[in-house]
Short mmCIF file of C-alpha atoms (C1' of nucleotides) in Angstrom, two decimals:
data_model
loop_
_atom_site.label_atom_id
_atom_site.label_comp_id
_atom_site.label_asym_id
_atom_site.label_seq_id
_atom_site.Cartn_x
_atom_site.Cartn_y
_atom_site.Cartn_z
CA MET A 9 93.11 110.39 63.84
CA LYS A 10 91.37 110.37 67.13
CA ASP A 11 90.33 113.70 68.50
CA TRP A 12 92.36 113.53 71.75
CA ILE A 13 91.06 115.61 74.44
CA TRP A 14 94.30 117.37 75.12
CA THR A 15 94.23 119.51 71.89
CA ARG A 16 90.59 119.92 71.75
CA GLU A 17 90.18 123.47 73.04
CA ARG A 18 87.43 124.60 75.31
CA LYS A 19 84.32 125.83 73.62
CA ALA A 20 85.06 129.61 73.66
CA ALA A 21 82.71 132.02 75.52
CA PRO A 22 81.55 131.50 79.11
CA ALA A 23 78.06 133.15 78.68
CA ARG A 24 75.99 132.51 82.02
CA GLU A 25 76.97 130.80 85.07
CA THR A 26 78.08 127.32 83.91
CA LEU A 27 79.97 124.25 84.58
CA SER A 28 83.58 124.07 83.60
CA ARG A 29 86.10 121.34 82.74
CA ASP A 30 88.28 122.25 85.64
CA GLN A 31 85.39 122.19 88.08
CA ILE A 32 84.32 118.72 86.72
CA VAL A 33 87.92 117.50 87.02
CA ALA A 34 88.20 118.86 90.53
CA ALA A 35 85.01 117.08 91.63
CA ALA A 36 85.81 113.94 90.01
CA MET A 37 89.27 113.94 91.50
CA ALA A 38 87.62 114.25 95.05
CA ILE A 39 85.38 111.34 94.36
CA LEU A 40 88.29 109.15 93.02
CA ASP A 41 90.52 109.93 95.97
CA THR A 42 88.03 109.07 98.56
CA GLU A 43 85.85 106.42 96.98
CA GLY A 44 88.05 104.83 94.39
CA VAL A 45 87.33 103.99 90.75
CA SER A 46 84.29 102.09 91.49
CA GLY A 47 82.86 105.13 93.31
CA LEU A 48 83.02 107.50 90.28
CA SER A 49 79.92 107.44 88.17
CA MET A 50 78.69 110.11 85.79
CA ARG A 51 75.46 110.37 87.59
CA LYS A 52 77.00 110.78 90.95
CA LEU A 53 79.50 113.33 89.67
CA GLY A 54 76.59 115.18 88.06
CA THR A 55 74.59 115.47 91.26
CA LYS A 56 77.75 116.44 93.21
CA LEU A 57 78.05 119.35 90.88
CA GLY A 58 74.28 120.07 91.05
CA SER A 59 73.66 119.31 87.56
CA GLY A 60 72.32 116.29 85.39
CA ALA A 61 74.62 113.55 84.52
CA THR A 62 74.59 114.05 80.78
CA SER A 63 75.44 117.76 81.06
CA LEU A 64 78.99 116.78 81.76
CA TYR A 65 79.22 115.33 78.27
CA TRP A 66 79.40 118.80 76.86
CA TYR A 67 82.84 119.04 78.31
CA VAL A 68 84.07 115.65 78.04
CA ASP A 69 83.31 113.08 75.30
CA THR A 70 83.34 109.96 77.37
CA LYS A 71 84.15 108.98 80.85
CA ASP A 72 87.42 107.59 79.70
CA ASP A 73 88.51 111.08 78.50
CA LEU A 74 87.63 112.38 81.74
CA VAL A 75 89.92 109.74 83.46
CA ASP A 76 92.55 110.73 80.97
CA LEU A 77 92.29 114.20 82.27
CA LEU A 78 92.42 113.08 85.88
CA ILE A 79 95.49 111.00 85.32
CA ASP A 80 97.45 113.86 83.68
CA GLU A 81 96.39 116.03 86.61
CA VAL A 82 98.35 113.73 88.82
CA TRP A 83 101.36 113.84 86.59
CA GLY A 84 101.29 117.55 87.18
CA GLU A 85 101.86 117.08 90.72
CA ILE A 86 105.19 115.27 90.22
CA ASP A 87 108.33 117.24 91.20
CA VAL A 88 111.30 116.67 88.93
CA PRO A 89 114.47 118.49 90.25
CA GLU A 90 116.88 120.14 87.94
CA PRO A 91 120.20 118.25 87.90
CA GLU A 92 122.09 121.45 88.72
CA LEU A 93 120.54 121.50 92.16
CA ALA A 94 121.91 118.22 93.64
CA GLY A 95 123.22 116.14 90.80
CA TRP A 96 121.28 113.44 88.84
CA ARG A 97 121.53 110.75 91.50
CA ALA A 98 119.89 112.74 94.24
CA GLY A 99 117.47 114.16 91.92
CA ALA A 100 116.44 110.77 90.63
CA LEU A 101 115.92 109.82 94.13
CA LEU A 102 113.61 112.83 94.78
CA PHE A 103 111.84 112.23 91.46
CA GLY A 104 111.05 108.69 92.68
CA HIS A 105 109.84 109.79 96.04
CA SER A 106 107.73 112.44 94.50
CA LEU A 107 106.10 109.97 92.04
CA ARG A 108 105.52 107.47 94.87
CA SER A 109 103.85 110.06 97.12
CA ALA A 110 101.64 111.31 94.38
CA VAL A 111 100.35 107.79 93.66
CA LEU A 112 99.78 107.30 97.44
CA ARG A 113 97.72 110.41 97.47
CA HIS A 114 95.85 109.11 94.42
CA PRO A 115 95.65 105.31 94.99
CA TRP A 116 93.08 104.73 92.24
CA LEU A 117 95.83 105.46 89.67
CA PRO A 118 97.31 101.96 89.24
CA GLU A 119 93.84 100.71 88.43
CA VAL A 120 93.50 102.76 85.39
CA MET A 121 97.07 103.85 84.43
CA TYR A 122 98.03 100.79 82.62
CA THR A 123 95.08 100.75 80.13
CA ARG A 124 95.95 103.87 78.27
CA PRO A 125 98.89 105.87 77.04
CA SER A 126 100.03 108.86 79.18
CA ILE A 127 100.38 111.59 76.58
CA GLY A 128 98.79 114.58 78.18
CA PRO A 129 100.67 117.86 78.62
CA ASN A 130 101.65 117.23 82.24
CA ALA A 131 102.96 113.87 81.32
CA MET A 132 104.98 115.43 78.57
CA SER A 133 106.43 118.02 80.80
CA MET A 134 107.27 115.45 83.47
CA GLY A 135 108.89 113.33 80.89
CA SER A 136 110.75 116.25 79.46
CA ARG A 137 112.14 117.27 82.85
CA GLY A 138 112.98 113.69 83.63
CA LEU A 139 115.06 113.30 80.45
CA VAL A 140 116.99 116.56 81.34
CA LEU A 141 117.75 115.09 84.80
CA PHE A 142 118.83 111.65 83.59
CA GLY A 143 120.74 113.37 80.64
CA ALA A 144 123.02 115.10 83.21
CA ALA A 145 124.26 111.67 84.44
CA GLY A 146 126.25 111.16 81.28
CA PHE A 147 124.28 108.54 79.62
CA SER A 148 124.25 108.18 75.91
CA GLU A 149 121.07 109.51 74.27
CA HIS A 150 119.51 106.03 74.00
CA GLU A 151 120.49 105.06 77.41
CA ILE A 152 118.81 108.13 78.88
CA ASP A 153 115.44 106.90 77.62
CA LEU A 154 116.11 103.41 79.05
CA ALA A 155 117.39 104.65 82.39
CA MET A 156 114.43 106.94 83.04
CA GLY A 157 112.02 104.38 81.80
CA SER A 158 113.43 101.77 84.11
CA VAL A 159 113.28 104.07 87.10
CA MET A 160 109.69 104.95 86.45
CA SER A 161 108.68 101.51 85.92
CA TYR A 162 110.19 100.35 89.06
CA VAL A 163 108.62 103.24 91.02
CA LEU A 164 105.22 102.75 89.50
CA GLY A 165 105.31 98.98 89.86
CA THR A 166 106.39 99.05 93.38
CA VAL A 167 103.98 101.72 94.50
CA SER A 168 101.17 99.94 92.65
CA ALA A 169 101.76 96.83 94.81
CA GLU A 170 101.96 99.02 97.69
CA VAL A 171 98.70 100.65 97.11
CA ALA A 172 97.12 97.27 96.85
CA THR A 173 98.65 96.21 100.24
CA ARG A 174 97.57 99.41 101.98
CA GLU A 175 94.04 99.19 100.43
CA MET A 176 93.58 95.77 101.84
CA VAL A 177 94.99 96.54 105.26
CA ARG A 178 92.54 99.64 105.28
CA LYS A 179 89.56 97.68 104.28
CA SER A 180 90.12 95.05 106.90
CA GLY A 181 89.81 97.75 109.45
CA ARG A 182 92.50 96.30 111.70
CA SER A 183 95.26 98.50 113.32
CA GLU A 184 98.07 99.39 111.14
CA GLU A 185 100.70 98.66 113.81
CA ASN A 186 99.94 94.91 114.02
CA TRP A 187 98.49 94.40 110.52
CA VAL A 188 97.75 90.74 110.48
CA THR A 189 94.56 91.00 108.59
CA ASP A 190 92.06 88.45 107.17
CA ILE A 191 93.99 88.40 104.07
CA LEU A 192 97.28 87.75 105.75
CA GLU A 193 95.56 85.00 107.81
CA GLN A 194 94.43 83.58 104.58
CA ALA A 195 97.75 83.88 103.07
CA GLN A 196 99.20 82.10 106.16
CA ALA A 197 96.64 79.35 105.61
CA VAL A 198 97.42 78.83 102.03
CA ALA A 199 101.16 79.41 102.66
CA GLY A 200 101.00 76.52 105.08
CA ASP A 201 102.51 74.30 102.44
CA TYR A 202 105.32 76.67 101.64
CA PRO A 203 107.33 77.34 104.62
CA GLU A 204 109.56 79.89 103.11
CA MET A 205 106.53 81.97 102.26
CA GLN A 206 105.20 81.46 105.55
CA LYS A 207 108.12 82.87 107.22
CA SER A 208 108.39 85.63 104.85
CA VAL A 209 104.70 86.68 105.54
CA ARG A 210 105.32 86.66 109.21
CA ARG A 211 108.47 88.69 108.68
CA ARG A 212 106.60 91.42 106.73
CA THR A 213 103.69 91.54 109.07
CA SER A 214 105.76 91.79 112.20
CA MET A 215 106.93 95.33 111.33
CA ASP A 216 105.26 98.68 111.00
CA LEU A 217 103.33 98.99 107.76
CA ASP A 218 104.52 102.35 106.73
CA SER A 219 108.18 102.06 107.42
CA GLY A 220 108.24 98.50 106.02
CA LEU A 221 106.84 99.77 102.68
CA THR A 222 109.07 102.77 102.61
CA GLU A 223 112.17 100.48 103.34
CA ASN A 224 111.09 98.25 100.71
CA PHE A 225 110.74 101.09 98.13
CA VAL A 226 114.02 102.68 98.86
CA PHE A 227 116.07 99.42 98.95
CA GLY A 228 115.14 98.55 95.34
CA LEU A 229 115.37 102.23 94.13
CA ASP A 230 118.74 102.48 95.54
CA ALA A 231 119.91 99.18 93.98
CA LEU A 232 118.42 100.13 90.64
CA LEU A 233 120.16 103.57 90.84
CA ASP A 234 123.50 101.96 91.68
CA GLY A 235 123.28 99.66 88.72
CA LEU A 236 122.38 102.55 86.41
CA GLN A 237 125.22 104.60 87.83
CA ALA A 238 127.67 101.76 86.88
CA ARG A 239 126.56 102.02 83.39
CA VAL A 240 127.35 105.68 82.83
CA LYS A 241 129.89 106.32 80.05
CA LYS A 242 130.87 102.68 80.82
CA MET B 24 86.94 86.22 108.18
CA LYS B 25 86.09 86.34 104.40
CA ASP B 26 85.54 83.05 102.88
CA TRP B 27 88.34 83.11 100.38
CA ILE B 28 87.94 81.05 97.28
CA TRP B 29 91.20 79.30 97.65
CA THR B 30 90.21 77.43 100.51
CA ARG B 31 86.53 76.72 99.85
CA GLU B 32 86.67 73.22 98.51
CA ARG B 33 84.66 72.21 95.52
CA LYS B 34 81.17 71.01 96.43
CA ALA B 35 81.80 67.22 96.49
CA ALA B 36 80.17 64.81 94.19
CA PRO B 37 79.87 65.20 90.46
CA ALA B 38 76.50 63.47 90.02
CA ARG B 39 75.44 63.94 86.36
CA GLU B 40 77.19 65.82 83.54
CA THR B 41 77.87 69.22 84.86
CA LEU B 42 79.80 72.43 84.79
CA SER B 43 83.01 72.56 86.64
CA ARG B 44 85.23 75.35 88.14
CA ASP B 45 88.16 74.23 85.78
CA GLN B 46 85.86 74.44 82.83
CA ILE B 47 84.62 77.86 83.85
CA VAL B 48 88.18 79.07 84.47
CA ALA B 49 89.41 77.90 81.15
CA ALA B 50 86.63 79.54 79.13
CA ALA B 51 86.94 82.78 81.03
CA MET B 52 90.76 82.67 80.37
CA ALA B 53 90.14 82.29 76.69
CA ILE B 54 87.78 85.30 76.74
CA LEU B 55 90.16 87.45 78.74
CA ASP B 56 93.11 86.65 76.43
CA THR B 57 91.27 87.46 73.33
CA GLU B 58 88.91 90.15 74.31
CA GLY B 59 90.32 91.67 77.45
CA VAL B 60 88.64 92.64 80.75
CA SER B 61 85.76 94.52 79.07
CA GLY B 62 84.96 91.55 77.09
CA LEU B 63 84.25 89.15 79.98
CA SER B 64 80.80 89.27 81.32
CA MET B 65 79.01 86.49 83.10
CA ARG B 66 76.27 86.28 80.56
CA LYS B 67 78.86 85.85 77.67
CA LEU B 68 80.83 83.38 79.72
CA GLY B 69 77.59 81.48 80.31
CA THR B 70 76.53 81.28 76.72
CA LYS B 71 80.11 80.24 75.81
CA LEU B 72 79.64 77.26 78.16
CA GLY B 73 76.11 76.54 76.83
CA SER B 74 74.56 77.40 80.31
CA GLY B 75 72.72 80.18 81.84
CA ALA B 76 74.61 83.03 83.34
CA THR B 77 73.63 82.52 86.84
CA SER B 78 74.63 78.80 86.90
CA LEU B 79 78.29 79.97 87.11
CA TYR B 80 77.41 81.23 90.62
CA TRP B 81 77.26 77.85 91.95
CA TYR B 82 80.89 77.47 91.37
CA VAL B 83 81.94 81.05 92.10
CA ASP B 84 80.60 83.52 94.54
CA THR B 85 81.29 86.59 92.58
CA LYS B 86 82.93 87.66 89.30
CA ASP B 87 85.76 89.09 91.34
CA ASP B 88 86.30 85.63 92.72
CA LEU B 89 86.56 84.24 89.21
CA VAL B 90 89.11 86.81 88.46
CA ASP B 91 91.05 85.79 91.43
CA LEU B 92 91.15 82.31 90.15
CA LEU B 93 92.24 83.44 86.79
CA ILE B 94 95.05 85.62 88.13
CA ASP B 95 96.35 82.72 90.06
CA GLU B 96 96.31 80.55 87.12
CA VAL B 97 98.69 82.90 85.47
CA TRP B 98 101.07 82.80 88.42
CA GLY B 99 100.89 79.09 87.93
CA GLU B 100 102.66 79.44 84.53
CA ILE B 101 105.69 81.26 86.03
CA ASP B 102 108.94 79.30 85.93
CA VAL B 103 111.16 79.80 88.75
CA PRO B 104 114.52 78.05 88.38
CA GLU B 105 116.12 76.35 91.24
CA PRO B 106 119.46 78.05 92.22
CA GLU B 107 121.53 74.92 91.92
CA LEU B 108 121.05 74.98 88.12
CA ALA B 109 122.64 78.27 87.12
CA GLY B 110 123.12 80.32 90.04
CA TRP B 111 120.82 82.90 91.55
CA ARG B 112 121.74 85.60 89.25
CA ALA B 113 121.02 83.59 86.09
CA GLY B 114 117.95 82.24 87.96
CA ALA B 115 116.70 85.69 88.55
CA LEU B 116 117.01 86.66 85.00
CA LEU B 117 114.99 83.66 83.93
CA PHE B 118 112.36 84.23 86.45
CA GLY B 119 112.08 87.80 85.15
CA HIS B 120 111.82 86.73 81.67
CA SER B 121 109.29 84.12 82.55
CA LEU B 122 107.15 86.51 84.39
CA ARG B 123 107.27 88.94 81.61
CA SER B 124 106.31 86.57 78.95
CA ALA B 125 103.29 85.22 81.07
CA VAL B 126 102.00 88.75 81.41
CA LEU B 127 102.44 89.42 77.76
CA ARG B 128 100.44 86.18 77.04
CA HIS B 129 97.79 87.57 79.34
CA PRO B 130 97.84 91.27 78.78
CA TRP B 131 94.63 91.80 80.77
CA LEU B 132 96.56 91.06 83.98
CA PRO B 133 97.91 94.60 84.83
CA GLU B 134 94.37 95.91 84.67
CA VAL B 135 93.07 93.82 87.55
CA MET B 136 96.27 92.77 89.35
CA TYR B 137 96.73 95.85 91.45
CA THR B 138 93.38 95.94 92.99
CA ARG B 139 93.66 92.77 95.15
CA PRO B 140 96.14 90.79 97.01
CA SER B 141 97.70 87.77 95.25
CA ILE B 142 97.46 84.99 97.80
CA GLY B 143 96.21 81.96 95.86
CA PRO B 144 98.09 78.66 95.90
CA ASN B 145 100.13 79.38 92.73
CA ALA B 146 101.08 82.70 93.97
CA MET B 147 102.40 81.12 97.18
CA SER B 148 104.25 78.45 95.37
CA MET B 149 105.85 81.06 93.01
CA GLY B 150 106.76 83.23 96.06
CA SER B 151 108.11 80.27 97.82
CA ARG B 152 110.39 79.23 94.96
CA GLY B 153 111.44 82.88 94.38
CA LEU B 154 112.55 83.02 98.14
CA VAL B 155 114.57 79.83 97.64
CA LEU B 156 116.33 81.46 94.60
CA PHE B 157 117.02 84.68 96.12
CA GLY B 158 118.05 83.15 99.39
CA ALA B 159 120.93 81.37 97.47
CA ALA B 160 122.39 84.70 96.73
CA GLY B 161 123.57 85.22 100.22
CA PHE B 162 121.32 87.93 101.30
CA SER B 163 120.18 88.22 104.98
CA GLU B 164 116.60 86.94 105.57
CA HIS B 165 115.21 90.37 105.62
CA GLU B 166 116.96 91.40 102.34
CA ILE B 167 115.68 88.24 100.59
CA ASP B 168 112.12 89.68 100.88
CA LEU B 169 113.28 93.10 99.71
CA ALA B 170 115.37 91.91 96.82
CA MET B 171 112.66 89.53 95.48
CA GLY B 172 109.99 92.18 95.90
CA SER B 173 112.01 94.80 94.09
CA VAL B 174 112.66 92.50 91.06
CA MET B 175 109.04 91.39 90.94
CA SER B 176 107.85 95.03 91.15
CA TYR B 177 110.31 96.10 88.44
CA VAL B 178 109.23 93.32 86.11
CA LEU B 179 105.49 93.80 86.51
CA GLY B 180 105.82 97.52 86.45
CA THR B 181 107.79 97.41 83.22
CA VAL B 182 105.77 94.81 81.47
CA SER B 183 102.56 96.61 82.51
CA ALA B 184 103.72 99.77 80.67
CA GLU B 185 104.84 97.40 77.87
CA VAL B 186 101.35 95.96 77.68
CA ALA B 187 99.88 99.51 77.45
CA THR B 188 102.15 100.28 74.57
CA ARG B 189 101.59 97.22 72.65
CA GLU B 190 97.79 97.43 73.05
CA MET B 191 97.71 100.85 71.70
CA VAL B 192 99.87 100.00 68.74
CA ARG B 193 97.62 96.97 68.13
CA LYS B 194 94.44 99.00 68.24
CA SER B 195 95.80 101.70 65.94
CA GLY B 196 96.15 99.00 63.15
CA ARG B 197 99.38 100.27 61.98
CA SER B 198 102.34 98.17 61.11
CA GLU B 199 104.56 97.13 63.78
CA GLU B 200 107.82 97.86 62.00
CA ASN B 201 106.95 101.60 61.68
CA TRP B 202 104.69 102.14 64.69
CA VAL B 203 104.10 105.78 64.47
CA THR B 204 100.53 105.54 65.51
CA ASP B 205 97.72 108.14 66.09
CA ILE B 206 98.69 108.09 69.74
CA LEU B 207 102.43 108.85 68.79
CA GLU B 208 101.34 111.56 66.58
CA GLN B 209 99.29 113.08 69.29
CA ALA B 210 102.19 112.73 71.70
CA GLN B 211 104.31 114.57 69.19
CA ALA B 212 101.81 117.22 68.87
CA VAL B 213 101.56 117.67 72.63
CA ALA B 214 105.29 117.26 73.06
CA GLY B 215 105.89 120.06 70.66
CA ASP B 216 106.62 122.27 73.55
CA TYR B 217 109.09 119.91 75.02
CA PRO B 218 112.02 119.27 72.66
CA GLU B 219 113.48 116.65 74.74
CA MET B 220 110.46 114.60 74.83
CA GLN B 221 109.95 115.07 71.18
CA LYS B 222 113.30 113.77 70.37
CA SER B 223 112.75 110.85 72.78
CA VAL B 224 109.49 109.81 71.18
CA ARG B 225 111.14 109.88 67.77
CA ARG B 226 114.09 107.81 68.96
CA ARG B 227 111.70 105.20 70.43
CA THR B 228 109.43 104.91 67.46
CA SER B 229 112.27 104.79 64.90
CA MET B 230 113.16 101.27 66.16
CA ASP B 231 111.47 97.81 65.99
CA LEU B 232 108.75 97.64 68.55
CA ASP B 233 109.51 94.19 69.85
CA SER B 234 113.23 94.54 70.06
CA GLY B 235 112.96 98.12 71.62
CA LEU B 236 110.66 96.85 74.42
CA THR B 237 112.82 93.82 75.11
CA GLU B 238 115.88 95.85 75.25
CA ASN B 239 114.29 98.37 77.55
CA PHE B 240 113.14 95.43 79.88
CA VAL B 241 116.60 93.81 79.99
CA PHE B 242 118.55 96.98 80.53
CA GLY B 243 116.68 97.81 83.72
CA LEU B 244 116.54 94.34 85.01
CA ASP B 245 120.26 93.91 84.50
CA ALA B 246 120.96 97.21 86.18
CA LEU B 247 118.75 96.24 89.19
CA LEU B 248 120.35 92.84 89.47
CA ASP B 249 123.80 94.50 89.40
CA GLY B 250 122.68 96.86 92.24
CA LEU B 251 121.31 93.93 94.20
CA GLN B 252 124.44 91.80 93.82
CA ALA B 253 126.47 94.49 95.19
CA ARG B 254 124.42 94.28 98.42
CA VAL B 255 125.00 90.69 99.00
CA LYS B 256 126.70 89.99 102.44
CA LYS B 257 127.56 93.77 102.23
"C1'" DC C 6 63.01 145.80 69.85
"C1'" DT C 7 62.78 141.54 67.50
"C1'" DA C 8 64.76 137.36 65.25
"C1'" DG C 9 68.10 134.38 65.03
"C1'" DT C 10 72.01 131.74 66.55
"C1'" DC C 11 74.80 129.77 69.53
"C1'" DA C 12 76.36 127.72 74.21
"C1'" DC C 13 74.79 124.88 77.36
"C1'" DT C 14 71.53 121.90 80.32
"C1'" DC C 15 69.11 117.71 80.90
"C1'" DG C 16 65.10 113.97 80.83
"C1'" DC C 17 64.40 110.08 78.67
"C1'" DA C 18 65.64 105.79 76.75
"C1'" DC C 19 68.68 101.80 75.40
"C1'" DA C 20 71.53 98.28 75.87
"C1'" DC C 21 74.26 96.34 79.08
"C1'" DT C 22 76.28 94.97 83.75
"C1'" DG C 23 76.53 91.79 88.45
"C1'" DT C 24 73.91 88.97 91.06
"C1'" DA C 25 69.78 87.77 94.72
"C1'" DC C 26 66.03 84.80 94.76
"C1'" DG C 27 63.29 81.11 94.15
"C1'" DA C 28 61.43 77.63 91.37
"C1'" DC C 29 62.60 73.53 89.10
"C1'" DG C 30 64.80 69.12 87.71
"C1'" DA C 31 67.98 65.37 88.28
"C1'" DT C 32 70.35 62.17 91.18
"C1'" DC C 33 71.68 59.98 95.43
"C1'" DT C 34 70.64 57.78 100.10
"C1'" DC C 35 67.45 55.54 102.96
"C1'" DG D 3 58.63 54.70 97.33
"C1'" DA D 4 60.18 59.38 100.20
"C1'" DG D 5 63.55 62.99 101.37
"C1'" DA D 6 67.61 65.33 100.89
"C1'" DT D 7 71.14 67.24 98.22
"C1'" DC D 8 73.23 68.94 93.98
"C1'" DG D 9 73.01 71.73 90.08
"C1'" DT D 10 70.50 74.83 86.54
"C1'" DC D 11 68.27 78.93 85.17
"C1'" DG D 12 64.35 82.53 84.41
"C1'" DT D 13 63.15 86.53 86.28
"C1'" DA D 14 63.93 90.72 88.30
"C1'" DC D 15 66.38 94.83 90.42
"C1'" DA D 16 69.38 98.41 90.73
"C1'" DG D 17 73.06 100.21 88.63
"C1'" DT D 18 76.18 101.64 84.41
"C1'" DG D 19 77.70 104.84 80.20
"C1'" DT D 20 75.83 107.53 76.94
"C1'" DG D 21 73.03 108.97 72.22
"C1'" DC D 22 69.31 111.89 71.13
"C1'" DG D 23 66.40 115.66 70.93
"C1'" DA D 24 63.97 119.15 73.27
"C1'" DG D 25 64.52 122.92 75.95
"C1'" DT D 26 66.54 127.53 78.09
"C1'" DG D 27 69.10 131.46 78.46
"C1'" DA D 28 72.33 135.01 76.59
"C1'" DC D 29 74.50 136.93 72.84
"C1'" DT D 30 74.55 139.29 68.10
"C1'" DA D 31 72.61 141.27 63.72
"C1'" DG D 32 69.29 143.97 61.60
#
DNA sequence: CTAGTCACTCGCACACTGTACGACGATCTC
DNA sequence: GAGATCGTCGTACAGTGTGCGAGTGACTAG
């Protein structure tokens, strides 16, 4: 069995002034958040911490392991309300928004999230609290899994696409109020043969980026929750 | 404005026997489908085509451009029914399943899809036909965009997670009937502190992988479509 | 105090990546 | 024939993750 990083304990005594896994994770997170996945290299991370690149390998077996830690760090930021506070429906809404904003704070996540299982402690804690929340809705045991899974998939899928949009607008350097970027111009050009698409692109770009994306997110989440609610104790 | 690969036409006359963009795309697709993103390098692709690695750069500006082409190739496989055939609801269901199975055929897609806009001709064509389909439901113009977007996000988000699951089961080399893998064992270990999660993992792994994932997918898609239907002409 | 052992750091090296550049050949147009 | 254009490719460069082994400091045992 693979020696997963979650259960491999830290190597005992501190001794002299030294690096630490927490320190490494924090520095790597800062790099990822500002420069993205392609900006994170072991050498750069090393110099940022004032150490050699290969020193990091004392705390982390591979770069992938480090990324696993970073992903779980994000899951630790998610807020899952207890159902007693406002009921499952409002709780699920809050959960969705919390998940969304965490990903928006860490826009590198979609790029790496889908290539590995999320089985760190924070992921487990989040999942556990999520199950309690959806359990309060009155689903059968089996449906609890399905309902929570579909909400998470919807949220992550939507926000992943959202991140891609935001990133491309950001890179284009145009204003966010009128975000007709190079990409959209290109899309318009290619969409020339498809009038429905042409119109849709125009509709989207005519509105404020932020509120448009938020509305988009809420619309689908509400619809999904409606559909789930109708399935309770059928 | 960036010189997007979609509108840059092929370089005119064939002359002697030569490589072609189609050939390159096909070979790259084969590599991606069998070996994944990390298996695709320009050198390997070159030798597979019996040519030098840098020859490819005549047809494609960068590797990223090539990936853009490959992604759009996948969008070209998606089947979007016309609403006249079976109504929008059944059509949307079919669309969702078609999208899902295309991603399952090309499991490398989630890894690259969220880092770039999808604005190739096939993406536009798919989008256009999708808008027609959802337009037939009776939504307002604005809601058409929202409804189609939420369905696509749900499907892609769900299937992306699904791919991650399948991939990890595949790599573990265990049987698919009883897919308690190293990963799940690890998850169980970490989930020890979270009984709800513990039980959920056991529930999931106790059933057949394929039908479990399909049920999961259909459950959420149905719920989402229910919720959308309720929003028609409010 | 010395000797040994562990915790940790890090320079070097290896195999690999994408791709810029410029030389080269083959084919087409005059 | 002479040029121009299309297409190929060897070489080279800067960068990647990381295995290895030597080195350093701090602790513990005698």
